[in-house]
Coordinates of C-alpha atoms in Angstrom, one line a residue:
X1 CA -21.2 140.7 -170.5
X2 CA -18.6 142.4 -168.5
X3 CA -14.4 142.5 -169.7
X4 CA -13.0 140.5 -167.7
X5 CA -9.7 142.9 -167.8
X6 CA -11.3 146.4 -167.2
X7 CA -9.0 149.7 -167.8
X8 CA -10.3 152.7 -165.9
X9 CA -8.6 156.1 -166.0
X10 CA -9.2 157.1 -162.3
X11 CA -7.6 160.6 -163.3
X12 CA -5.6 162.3 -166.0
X13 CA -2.1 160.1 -165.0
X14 CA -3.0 157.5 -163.6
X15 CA -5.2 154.1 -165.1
X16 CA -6.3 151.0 -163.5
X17 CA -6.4 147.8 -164.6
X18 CA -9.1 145.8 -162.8
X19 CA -9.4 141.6 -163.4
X20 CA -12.7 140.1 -163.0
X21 CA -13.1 136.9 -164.5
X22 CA -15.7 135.7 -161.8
X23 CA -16.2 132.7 -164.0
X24 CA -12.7 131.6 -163.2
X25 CA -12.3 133.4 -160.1
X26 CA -9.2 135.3 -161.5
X27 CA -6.9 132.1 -162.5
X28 CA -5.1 132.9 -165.8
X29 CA -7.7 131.9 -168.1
X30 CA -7.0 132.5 -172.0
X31 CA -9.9 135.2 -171.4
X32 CA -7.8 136.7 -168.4
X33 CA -4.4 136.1 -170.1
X34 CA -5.4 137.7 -173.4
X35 CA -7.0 140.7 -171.5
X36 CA -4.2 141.9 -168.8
X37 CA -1.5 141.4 -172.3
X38 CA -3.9 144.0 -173.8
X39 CA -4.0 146.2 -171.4
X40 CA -0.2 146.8 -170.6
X41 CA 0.4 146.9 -174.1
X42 CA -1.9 149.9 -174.3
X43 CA -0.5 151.7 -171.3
X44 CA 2.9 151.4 -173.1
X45 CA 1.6 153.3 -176.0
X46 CA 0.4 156.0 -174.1
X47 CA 2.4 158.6 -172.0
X48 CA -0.3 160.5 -170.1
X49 CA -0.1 158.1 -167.7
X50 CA 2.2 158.2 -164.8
X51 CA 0.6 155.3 -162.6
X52 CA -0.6 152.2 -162.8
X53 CA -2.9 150.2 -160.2
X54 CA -3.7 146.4 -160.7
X55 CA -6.0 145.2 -158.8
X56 CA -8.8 142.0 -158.4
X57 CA -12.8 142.1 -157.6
X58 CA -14.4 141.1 -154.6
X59 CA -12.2 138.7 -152.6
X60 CA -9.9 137.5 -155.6
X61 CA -6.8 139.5 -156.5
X62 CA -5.3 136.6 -159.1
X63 CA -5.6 132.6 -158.5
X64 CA -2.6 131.3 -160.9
X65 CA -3.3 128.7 -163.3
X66 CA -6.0 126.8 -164.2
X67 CA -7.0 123.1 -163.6
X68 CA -6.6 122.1 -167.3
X69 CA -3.3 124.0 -168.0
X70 CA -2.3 122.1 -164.9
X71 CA -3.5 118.6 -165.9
X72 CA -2.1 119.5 -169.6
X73 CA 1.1 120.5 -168.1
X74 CA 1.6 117.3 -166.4
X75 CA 0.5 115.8 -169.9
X76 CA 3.5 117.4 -171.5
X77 CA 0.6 118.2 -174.3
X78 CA 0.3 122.3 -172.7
X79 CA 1.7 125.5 -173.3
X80 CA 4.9 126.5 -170.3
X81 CA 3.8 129.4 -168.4
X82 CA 6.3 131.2 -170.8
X83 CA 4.1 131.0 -173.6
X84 CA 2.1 133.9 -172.1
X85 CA 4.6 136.5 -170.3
X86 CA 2.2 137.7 -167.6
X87 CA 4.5 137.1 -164.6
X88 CA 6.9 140.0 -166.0
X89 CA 3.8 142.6 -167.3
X90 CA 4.7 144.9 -164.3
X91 CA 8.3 144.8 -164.8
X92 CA 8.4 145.6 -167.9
X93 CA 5.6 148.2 -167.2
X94 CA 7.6 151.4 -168.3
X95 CA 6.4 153.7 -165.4
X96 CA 5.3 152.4 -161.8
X97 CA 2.6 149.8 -160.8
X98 CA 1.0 149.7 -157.8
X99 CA -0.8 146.1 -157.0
X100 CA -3.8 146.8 -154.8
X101 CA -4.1 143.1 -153.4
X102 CA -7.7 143.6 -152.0
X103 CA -8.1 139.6 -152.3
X104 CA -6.5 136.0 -152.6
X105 CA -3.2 136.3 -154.8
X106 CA -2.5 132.4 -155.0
X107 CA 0.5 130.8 -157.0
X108 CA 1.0 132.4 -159.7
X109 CA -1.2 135.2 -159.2
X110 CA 0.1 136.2 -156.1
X111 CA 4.0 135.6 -157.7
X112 CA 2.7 138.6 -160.2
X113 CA 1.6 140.7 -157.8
X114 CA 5.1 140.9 -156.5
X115 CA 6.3 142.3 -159.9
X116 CA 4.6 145.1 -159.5
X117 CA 7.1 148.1 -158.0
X118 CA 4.5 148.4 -154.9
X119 CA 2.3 146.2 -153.2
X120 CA -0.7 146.4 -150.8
X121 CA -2.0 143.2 -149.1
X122 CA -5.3 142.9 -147.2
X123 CA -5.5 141.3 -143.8
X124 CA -8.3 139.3 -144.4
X125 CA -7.0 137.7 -147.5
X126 CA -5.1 134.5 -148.3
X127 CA -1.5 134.8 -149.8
X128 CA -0.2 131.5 -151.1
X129 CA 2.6 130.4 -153.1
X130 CA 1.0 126.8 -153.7
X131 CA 3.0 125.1 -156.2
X132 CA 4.4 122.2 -153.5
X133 CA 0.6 121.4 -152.9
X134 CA 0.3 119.9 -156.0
X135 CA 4.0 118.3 -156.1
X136 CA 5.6 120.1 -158.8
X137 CA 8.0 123.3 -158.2
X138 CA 7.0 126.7 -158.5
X139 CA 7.1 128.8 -161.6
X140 CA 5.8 132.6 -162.7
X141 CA 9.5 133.5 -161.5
X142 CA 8.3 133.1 -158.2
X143 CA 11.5 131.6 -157.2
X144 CA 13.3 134.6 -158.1
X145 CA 10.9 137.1 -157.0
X146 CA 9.9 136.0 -153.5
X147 CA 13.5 135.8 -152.3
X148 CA 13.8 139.4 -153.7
X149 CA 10.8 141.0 -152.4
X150 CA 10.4 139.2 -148.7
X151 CA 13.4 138.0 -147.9
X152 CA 15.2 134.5 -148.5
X153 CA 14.0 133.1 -144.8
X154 CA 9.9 133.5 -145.5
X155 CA 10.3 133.1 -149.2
X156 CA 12.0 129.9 -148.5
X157 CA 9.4 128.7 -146.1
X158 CA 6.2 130.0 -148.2
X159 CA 7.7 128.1 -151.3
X160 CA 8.2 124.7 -149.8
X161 CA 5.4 123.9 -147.3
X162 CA 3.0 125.9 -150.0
X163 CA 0.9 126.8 -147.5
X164 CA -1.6 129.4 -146.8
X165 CA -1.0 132.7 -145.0
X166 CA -3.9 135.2 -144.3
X167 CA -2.3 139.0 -144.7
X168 CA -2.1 139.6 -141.2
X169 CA 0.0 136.8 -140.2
X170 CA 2.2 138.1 -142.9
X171 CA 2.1 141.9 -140.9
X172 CA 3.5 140.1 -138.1
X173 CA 5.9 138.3 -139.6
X174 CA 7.7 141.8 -141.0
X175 CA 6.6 141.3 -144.7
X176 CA 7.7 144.7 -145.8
X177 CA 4.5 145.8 -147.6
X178 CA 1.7 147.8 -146.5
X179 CA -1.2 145.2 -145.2
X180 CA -4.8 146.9 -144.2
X181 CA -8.0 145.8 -144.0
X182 CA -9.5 145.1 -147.2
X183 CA -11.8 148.3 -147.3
X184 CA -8.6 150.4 -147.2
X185 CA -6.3 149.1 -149.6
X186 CA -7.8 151.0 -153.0
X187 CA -8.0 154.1 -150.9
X188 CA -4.4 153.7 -150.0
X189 CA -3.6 152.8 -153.7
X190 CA -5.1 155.5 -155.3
X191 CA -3.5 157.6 -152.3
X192 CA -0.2 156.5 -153.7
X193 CA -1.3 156.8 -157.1
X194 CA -1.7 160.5 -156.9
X195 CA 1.6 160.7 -154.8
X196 CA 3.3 159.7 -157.9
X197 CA 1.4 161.5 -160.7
X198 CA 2.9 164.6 -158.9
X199 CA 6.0 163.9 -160.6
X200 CA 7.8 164.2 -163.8
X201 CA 6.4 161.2 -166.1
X202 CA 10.2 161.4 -167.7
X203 CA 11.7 160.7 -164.3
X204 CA 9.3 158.2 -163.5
X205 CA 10.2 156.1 -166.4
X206 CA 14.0 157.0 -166.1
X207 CA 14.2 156.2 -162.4
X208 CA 12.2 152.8 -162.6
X209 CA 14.2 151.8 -165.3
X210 CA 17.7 151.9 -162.9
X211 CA 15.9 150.4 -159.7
X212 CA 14.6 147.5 -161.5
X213 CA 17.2 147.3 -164.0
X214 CA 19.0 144.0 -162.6
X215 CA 15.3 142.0 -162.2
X216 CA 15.2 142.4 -166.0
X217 CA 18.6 141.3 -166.8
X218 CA 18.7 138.5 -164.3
X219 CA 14.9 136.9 -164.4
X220 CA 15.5 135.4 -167.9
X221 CA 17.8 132.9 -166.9
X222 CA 15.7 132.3 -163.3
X223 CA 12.8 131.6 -165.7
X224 CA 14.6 128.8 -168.0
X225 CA 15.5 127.0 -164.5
X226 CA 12.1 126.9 -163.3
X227 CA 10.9 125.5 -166.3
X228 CA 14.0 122.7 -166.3
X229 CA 12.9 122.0 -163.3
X230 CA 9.0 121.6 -164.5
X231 CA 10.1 119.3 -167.2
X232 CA 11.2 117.0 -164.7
X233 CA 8.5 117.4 -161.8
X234 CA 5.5 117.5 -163.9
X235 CA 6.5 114.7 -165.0
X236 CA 5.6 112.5 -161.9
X237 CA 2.7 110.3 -162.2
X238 CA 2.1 111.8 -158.3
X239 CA 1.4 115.6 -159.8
X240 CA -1.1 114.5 -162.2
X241 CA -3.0 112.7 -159.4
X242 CA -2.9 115.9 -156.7
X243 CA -4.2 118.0 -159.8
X244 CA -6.7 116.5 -160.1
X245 CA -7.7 115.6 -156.6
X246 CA -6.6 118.9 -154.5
X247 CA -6.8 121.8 -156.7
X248 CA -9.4 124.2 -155.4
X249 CA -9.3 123.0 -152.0

């Protein structure tokens, strides 16, 4: 049986981290979780590397939670999406992480995505931050990182109506990310991969620790408000009911 987290070292600097639970199409199983926490923590122990690229299988980049962490959410018998840190993995990443998008990124998974320090989208695939759908606000930081990486106008309007956008509606609405056709995005990755394993790993780490110093300092406290706000949304007989009779549609 295949790992669902796969690390590849494409060449001498750069690795890739590949997800592939095709069980759960990519939501944030514990097989998922536990795999993709492995992983960076390995990359952090070594310093050959100069690059990272995250990327899904097939059509699925990352799906968000589960059905059951949902229902047990709205329980108030599971584990808050802080339990498991995966939203911040890129972040805290010590030298730069490219997420190849190839597929879906939906709630959650696409909120990760945007952690990373670049990002490729596909035009065929769907990019939703879908939270709303289901009645309860969003988490994964995506409140904090949408506004920061798209722009408060589109970040605003993906987080509300929680609907889906295909990549190339995104292109034409100025999303300021490189979106291709799905076939192109891991050449352009490992493209930009090799652009930055050209440099000093030293000033890598140096120069990704000042650009993204003030997302670390100020998603902590973005974090506790999203799960304040949880406490009280989840907790609407209304949630547990669109759980259960939207999610996967």
């Amino acid at each position: 049986m295949e790992n669902v987290v796969e690390l590849t070292e494409i060449d001498d600097a750069i690795i890739q981290i590949k997800m592939q639970d095709k069980k759960s199409k990519n939501t944030f199983s514990q097989a998922l979780t536990d795999g993709l926490i492995k992983a960076y923590k390995y990359i952090e122990k070594q310093e050959k590397y100069k690059a990272v690229i995250l990327t899904g299988y097939d059509t699925y980049f990352a799906s968000g939670g589960t059905q059951n962490q949902l229902m047990s959410l709205s329980d108030g018998s599971g584990s808050k999406f802080t339990d498991f840190d995966l939203y911040s993995l890129s972040l805290n990443c010590p030298i730069p992480v490219i997420a190849a998008m190839q597929g879906h990124g939906i709630g959650g998974g696409f909120a990760m995505g945007l952690f990373a320090d670049f990002v490729i989208l596909s035009k065929e695939s769907i990019y939703t931050t879908n939270f709303m759908k289901y009645g309860f606000t969003p988490g994964m930081g995506a409140t904090y990182i949408l506004p920061k990486k798209i722009g408060i106008t589109l970040a605003e309007e993906m987080l509300l109506t929680a609907r889906n956008y295909r990549g190339d509606e995104l292109k034409t609405r100025g999303i300021p990310f490189s979106v291709l056709r799905r076939e192109e995005v891991m050449h352009h990755a490992y493209e930009l991969g090799k652009s930055l394993a050209e440099k000093p790993r030293v000033s890598l780490v140096a120069l990704k620790d000042h650009l993204v110093a003030e997302m670390r300092n100020e998603l902590p406290k973005v974090i506790q408000q999203e799960v304040k706000m949880h406490e009280i949304t989840f907790a609407q007989p209304e949630v547990k009911e669109r759980i259960k009779t939207l999610f996967g549609q």
